[in-house]
């Protein structure tokens, strides 16, 4: 079973920052937080992952709370191409298995 | 770099028929996965291969589903006989197995959409 809770859907205006929350209150000390997204009719795509420090790459930023019980994925300047389902996943680093929940359907509005 | 290739992209069959899906992973990727994604749900892992050996097939309905990965490269997933509830998108993914890496990113193919009538 997925160990995360995400809102079912969110809207964001184009050009604004999209902030996607994820609750993972039962996360263990050796579990990482991963984010994938799935654009319509495509396979999921890796975005970012982190353990306890905030992370940033060319796609997004990941903010993890100090107690690690929740995190936020930030898309700094959302575009229409960011419309997708976003999945927050927790797993042990060496465990390659991904357990997907139902994710958050993010719609970017022109 | 070419991505994960899957074929066919779409397949429509009647229940009790057989169907097979093909996956060609990214060159050099040791690990290959098959996922089932039912409409409105996230992908669910069916089977994981490490080279040509099975690592995890705990969620594969073995009475009707089978998969193989010959020579540790391409893979096929077969359903025989199909049921209505098998209607879904079947996704193939691959990842490298980099020595010492904490995480090996999974790269997904476009999937095969199966409709069972």
mmCIF file with all atom_site columns, C-alpha atoms in Angstrom, chain A:
data_model
loop_
_atom_site.group_PDB
_atom_site.id
_atom_site.type_symbol
_atom_site.label_atom_id
_atom_site.label_alt_id
_atom_site.label_comp_id
_atom_site.label_asym_id
_atom_site.label_entity_id
_atom_site.label_seq_id
_atom_site.pdbx_PDB_ins_code
_atom_site.Cartn_x
_atom_site.Cartn_y
_atom_site.Cartn_z
_atom_site.occupancy
_atom_site.B_iso_or_equiv
_atom_site.pdbx_formal_charge
_atom_site.auth_seq_id
_atom_site.auth_comp_id
_atom_site.auth_asym_id
_atom_site.auth_atom_id
_atom_site.pdbx_PDB_model_num
ATOM 1   C CA . UNK A 1 1   ? 0.000  0.000  0.000   1.00 0.00 ? 1   UNK A CA 1
ATOM 2   C CA . UNK A 1 2   ? 1.081  3.551  -0.737  1.00 0.00 ? 2   UNK A CA 1
ATOM 3   C CA . UNK A 1 3   ? 2.466  5.315  2.331   1.00 0.00 ? 3   UNK A CA 1
ATOM 4   C CA . UNK A 1 4   ? 1.579  8.822  1.197   1.00 0.00 ? 4   UNK A CA 1
ATOM 5   C CA . UNK A 1 5   ? -1.481 11.067 1.114   1.00 0.00 ? 5   UNK A CA 1
ATOM 6   C CA . UNK A 1 6   ? -1.953 13.659 -1.621  1.00 0.00 ? 6   UNK A CA 1
ATOM 7   C CA . UNK A 1 7   ? -4.832 15.913 -2.674  1.00 0.00 ? 7   UNK A CA 1
ATOM 8   C CA . UNK A 1 8   ? -6.817 14.442 -5.534  1.00 0.00 ? 8   UNK A CA 1
ATOM 9   C CA . UNK A 1 9   ? -6.554 17.511 -7.734  1.00 0.00 ? 9   UNK A CA 1
ATOM 10  C CA . UNK A 1 10  ? -5.174 21.051 -7.892  1.00 0.00 ? 10  UNK A CA 1
ATOM 11  C CA . UNK A 1 11  ? -5.254 23.974 -10.289 1.00 0.00 ? 11  UNK A CA 1
ATOM 12  C CA . UNK A 1 12  ? -2.501 26.523 -10.858 1.00 0.00 ? 12  UNK A CA 1
ATOM 13  C CA . UNK A 1 13  ? -2.304 29.564 -13.105 1.00 0.00 ? 13  UNK A CA 1
ATOM 14  C CA . UNK A 1 14  ? 0.269  29.467 -15.863 1.00 0.00 ? 14  UNK A CA 1
ATOM 15  C CA . UNK A 1 15  ? 3.481  31.246 -14.864 1.00 0.00 ? 15  UNK A CA 1
ATOM 16  C CA . UNK A 1 16  ? 2.821  30.899 -11.162 1.00 0.00 ? 16  UNK A CA 1
ATOM 17  C CA . UNK A 1 17  ? 4.534  28.501 -8.774  1.00 0.00 ? 17  UNK A CA 1
ATOM 18  C CA . UNK A 1 18  ? 2.730  25.189 -8.314  1.00 0.00 ? 18  UNK A CA 1
ATOM 19  C CA . UNK A 1 19  ? 3.057  23.775 -4.803  1.00 0.00 ? 19  UNK A CA 1
ATOM 20  C CA . UNK A 1 20  ? 2.056  20.132 -4.456  1.00 0.00 ? 20  UNK A CA 1
ATOM 21  C CA . UNK A 1 21  ? 1.824  18.796 -0.894  1.00 0.00 ? 21  UNK A CA 1
ATOM 22  C CA . UNK A 1 22  ? 2.394  15.248 0.262   1.00 0.00 ? 22  UNK A CA 1
ATOM 23  C CA . UNK A 1 23  ? 1.845  13.728 3.679   1.00 0.00 ? 23  UNK A CA 1
ATOM 24  C CA . UNK A 1 24  ? 4.030  10.782 4.712   1.00 0.00 ? 24  UNK A CA 1
ATOM 25  C CA . UNK A 1 25  ? 3.622  10.740 8.483   1.00 0.00 ? 25  UNK A CA 1
ATOM 26  C CA . UNK A 1 26  ? 4.804  7.123  8.869   1.00 0.00 ? 26  UNK A CA 1
ATOM 27  C CA . UNK A 1 27  ? 8.046  7.547  6.941   1.00 0.00 ? 27  UNK A CA 1
ATOM 28  C CA . UNK A 1 28  ? 11.026 5.640  8.323   1.00 0.00 ? 28  UNK A CA 1
ATOM 29  C CA . UNK A 1 29  ? 14.507 7.034  8.836   1.00 0.00 ? 29  UNK A CA 1
ATOM 30  C CA . UNK A 1 30  ? 15.943 5.208  5.832   1.00 0.00 ? 30  UNK A CA 1
ATOM 31  C CA . UNK A 1 31  ? 13.128 6.037  3.409   1.00 0.00 ? 31  UNK A CA 1
ATOM 32  C CA . UNK A 1 32  ? 13.479 8.606  0.680   1.00 0.00 ? 32  UNK A CA 1
ATOM 33  C CA . UNK A 1 33  ? 10.760 10.799 -0.816  1.00 0.00 ? 33  UNK A CA 1
ATOM 34  C CA . UNK A 1 34  ? 10.434 10.540 -4.605  1.00 0.00 ? 34  UNK A CA 1
ATOM 35  C CA . UNK A 1 35  ? 8.288  12.430 -7.062  1.00 0.00 ? 35  UNK A CA 1
ATOM 36  C CA . UNK A 1 36  ? 7.214  11.206 -10.476 1.00 0.00 ? 36  UNK A CA 1
ATOM 37  C CA . UNK A 1 37  ? 4.729  12.713 -12.877 1.00 0.00 ? 37  UNK A CA 1
ATOM 38  C CA . UNK A 1 38  ? 2.631  11.210 -15.648 1.00 0.00 ? 38  UNK A CA 1
ATOM 39  C CA . UNK A 1 39  ? 1.512  13.308 -18.552 1.00 0.00 ? 39  UNK A CA 1
ATOM 40  C CA . UNK A 1 40  ? -1.568 12.059 -20.386 1.00 0.00 ? 40  UNK A CA 1
ATOM 41  C CA . UNK A 1 41  ? -0.910 8.967  -22.533 1.00 0.00 ? 41  UNK A CA 1
ATOM 42  C CA . UNK A 1 42  ? 2.716  8.743  -21.428 1.00 0.00 ? 42  UNK A CA 1
ATOM 43  C CA . UNK A 1 43  ? 4.600  6.669  -18.876 1.00 0.00 ? 43  UNK A CA 1
ATOM 44  C CA . UNK A 1 44  ? 5.636  8.193  -15.538 1.00 0.00 ? 44  UNK A CA 1
ATOM 45  C CA . UNK A 1 45  ? 8.698  10.444 -15.503 1.00 0.00 ? 45  UNK A CA 1
ATOM 46  C CA . UNK A 1 46  ? 11.115 10.902 -12.610 1.00 0.00 ? 46  UNK A CA 1
ATOM 47  C CA . UNK A 1 47  ? 11.248 14.438 -11.214 1.00 0.00 ? 47  UNK A CA 1
ATOM 48  C CA . UNK A 1 48  ? 13.260 14.565 -8.012  1.00 0.00 ? 48  UNK A CA 1
ATOM 49  C CA . UNK A 1 49  ? 13.976 12.776 -4.736  1.00 0.00 ? 49  UNK A CA 1
ATOM 50  C CA . UNK A 1 50  ? 15.319 13.604 -1.282  1.00 0.00 ? 50  UNK A CA 1
ATOM 51  C CA . UNK A 1 51  ? 16.021 12.213 2.168   1.00 0.00 ? 51  UNK A CA 1
ATOM 52  C CA . UNK A 1 52  ? 15.920 15.103 4.621   1.00 0.00 ? 52  UNK A CA 1
ATOM 53  C CA . UNK A 1 53  ? 17.533 18.083 2.966   1.00 0.00 ? 53  UNK A CA 1
ATOM 54  C CA . UNK A 1 54  ? 15.775 20.285 0.468   1.00 0.00 ? 54  UNK A CA 1
ATOM 55  C CA . UNK A 1 55  ? 16.651 19.444 -3.113  1.00 0.00 ? 55  UNK A CA 1
ATOM 56  C CA . UNK A 1 56  ? 16.526 21.374 -6.381  1.00 0.00 ? 56  UNK A CA 1
ATOM 57  C CA . UNK A 1 57  ? 17.108 20.384 -9.979  1.00 0.00 ? 57  UNK A CA 1
ATOM 58  C CA . UNK A 1 58  ? 16.247 21.770 -13.379 1.00 0.00 ? 58  UNK A CA 1
ATOM 59  C CA . UNK A 1 59  ? 12.649 20.601 -13.102 1.00 0.00 ? 59  UNK A CA 1
ATOM 60  C CA . UNK A 1 60  ? 11.582 21.331 -9.545  1.00 0.00 ? 60  UNK A CA 1
ATOM 61  C CA . UNK A 1 61  ? 12.377 21.869 -5.886  1.00 0.00 ? 61  UNK A CA 1
ATOM 62  C CA . UNK A 1 62  ? 11.567 19.500 -3.047  1.00 0.00 ? 62  UNK A CA 1
ATOM 63  C CA . UNK A 1 63  ? 10.994 20.880 0.434   1.00 0.00 ? 63  UNK A CA 1
ATOM 64  C CA . UNK A 1 64  ? 10.924 18.296 3.236   1.00 0.00 ? 64  UNK A CA 1
ATOM 65  C CA . UNK A 1 65  ? 9.801  19.324 6.717   1.00 0.00 ? 65  UNK A CA 1
ATOM 66  C CA . UNK A 1 66  ? 12.243 18.920 9.581   1.00 0.00 ? 66  UNK A CA 1
ATOM 67  C CA . UNK A 1 67  ? 10.250 16.025 11.058  1.00 0.00 ? 67  UNK A CA 1
ATOM 68  C CA . UNK A 1 68  ? 10.070 14.484 7.552   1.00 0.00 ? 68  UNK A CA 1
ATOM 69  C CA . UNK A 1 69  ? 6.352  13.817 7.910   1.00 0.00 ? 69  UNK A CA 1
ATOM 70  C CA . UNK A 1 70  ? 5.443  15.921 4.900   1.00 0.00 ? 70  UNK A CA 1
ATOM 71  C CA . UNK A 1 71  ? 6.959  17.486 1.824   1.00 0.00 ? 71  UNK A CA 1
ATOM 72  C CA . UNK A 1 72  ? 6.123  19.901 -0.975  1.00 0.00 ? 72  UNK A CA 1
ATOM 73  C CA . UNK A 1 73  ? 7.067  19.695 -4.619  1.00 0.00 ? 73  UNK A CA 1
ATOM 74  C CA . UNK A 1 74  ? 7.474  23.128 -6.166  1.00 0.00 ? 74  UNK A CA 1
ATOM 75  C CA . UNK A 1 75  ? 7.320  23.848 -9.879  1.00 0.00 ? 75  UNK A CA 1
ATOM 76  C CA . UNK A 1 76  ? 8.591  27.444 -9.881  1.00 0.00 ? 76  UNK A CA 1
ATOM 77  C CA . UNK A 1 77  ? 7.022  28.716 -13.104 1.00 0.00 ? 77  UNK A CA 1
ATOM 78  C CA . UNK A 1 78  ? 4.297  26.351 -14.215 1.00 0.00 ? 78  UNK A CA 1
ATOM 79  C CA . UNK A 1 79  ? 3.581  25.956 -17.912 1.00 0.00 ? 79  UNK A CA 1
ATOM 80  C CA . UNK A 1 80  ? 0.733  24.207 -19.705 1.00 0.00 ? 80  UNK A CA 1
ATOM 81  C CA . UNK A 1 81  ? 3.066  21.249 -20.301 1.00 0.00 ? 81  UNK A CA 1
ATOM 82  C CA . UNK A 1 82  ? 3.216  20.686 -16.545 1.00 0.00 ? 82  UNK A CA 1
ATOM 83  C CA . UNK A 1 83  ? -0.396 19.499 -16.576 1.00 0.00 ? 83  UNK A CA 1
ATOM 84  C CA . UNK A 1 84  ? -0.094 15.910 -15.338 1.00 0.00 ? 84  UNK A CA 1
ATOM 85  C CA . UNK A 1 85  ? -0.685 13.526 -12.444 1.00 0.00 ? 85  UNK A CA 1
ATOM 86  C CA . UNK A 1 86  ? 2.034  13.919 -9.816  1.00 0.00 ? 86  UNK A CA 1
ATOM 87  C CA . UNK A 1 87  ? 2.947  10.970 -7.608  1.00 0.00 ? 87  UNK A CA 1
ATOM 88  C CA . UNK A 1 88  ? 4.688  11.230 -4.247  1.00 0.00 ? 88  UNK A CA 1
ATOM 89  C CA . UNK A 1 89  ? 6.350  7.942  -3.254  1.00 0.00 ? 89  UNK A CA 1
ATOM 90  C CA . UNK A 1 90  ? 8.393  6.900  -0.234  1.00 0.00 ? 90  UNK A CA 1
ATOM 91  C CA . UNK A 1 91  ? 10.774 3.965  -0.325  1.00 0.00 ? 91  UNK A CA 1
ATOM 92  C CA . UNK A 1 92  ? 14.039 2.666  0.997   1.00 0.00 ? 92  UNK A CA 1
ATOM 93  C CA . UNK A 1 93  ? 16.943 3.737  -1.180  1.00 0.00 ? 93  UNK A CA 1
ATOM 94  C CA . UNK A 1 94  ? 18.122 0.284  -2.160  1.00 0.00 ? 94  UNK A CA 1
ATOM 95  C CA . UNK A 1 95  ? 14.601 -1.012 -2.710  1.00 0.00 ? 95  UNK A CA 1
ATOM 96  C CA . UNK A 1 96  ? 13.964 -0.437 -6.387  1.00 0.00 ? 96  UNK A CA 1
ATOM 97  C CA . UNK A 1 97  ? 10.251 -1.136 -6.198  1.00 0.00 ? 97  UNK A CA 1
ATOM 98  C CA . UNK A 1 98  ? 7.987  1.883  -6.740  1.00 0.00 ? 98  UNK A CA 1
ATOM 99  C CA . UNK A 1 99  ? 4.569  1.807  -5.070  1.00 0.00 ? 99  UNK A CA 1
ATOM 100 C CA . UNK A 1 100 ? 2.307  4.389  -6.675  1.00 0.00 ? 100 UNK A CA 1
ATOM 101 C CA . UNK A 1 101 ? -0.789 5.868  -5.056  1.00 0.00 ? 101 UNK A CA 1
ATOM 102 C CA . UNK A 1 102 ? -3.433 7.777  -7.001  1.00 0.00 ? 102 UNK A CA 1
ATOM 103 C CA . UNK A 1 103 ? -1.423 11.020 -7.089  1.00 0.00 ? 103 UNK A CA 1
ATOM 104 C CA . UNK A 1 104 ? -2.508 14.629 -7.570  1.00 0.00 ? 104 UNK A CA 1
ATOM 105 C CA . UNK A 1 105 ? -3.959 15.705 -10.875 1.00 0.00 ? 105 UNK A CA 1
ATOM 106 C CA . UNK A 1 106 ? -2.430 19.153 -11.512 1.00 0.00 ? 106 UNK A CA 1
ATOM 107 C CA . UNK A 1 107 ? -4.088 21.345 -14.126 1.00 0.00 ? 107 UNK A CA 1
ATOM 108 C CA . UNK A 1 108 ? -2.291 24.466 -15.322 1.00 0.00 ? 108 UNK A CA 1
ATOM 109 C CA . UNK A 1 109 ? -4.769 27.116 -16.357 1.00 0.00 ? 109 UNK A CA 1
ATOM 110 C CA . UNK A 1 110 ? -3.886 29.602 -19.108 1.00 0.00 ? 110 UNK A CA 1
#
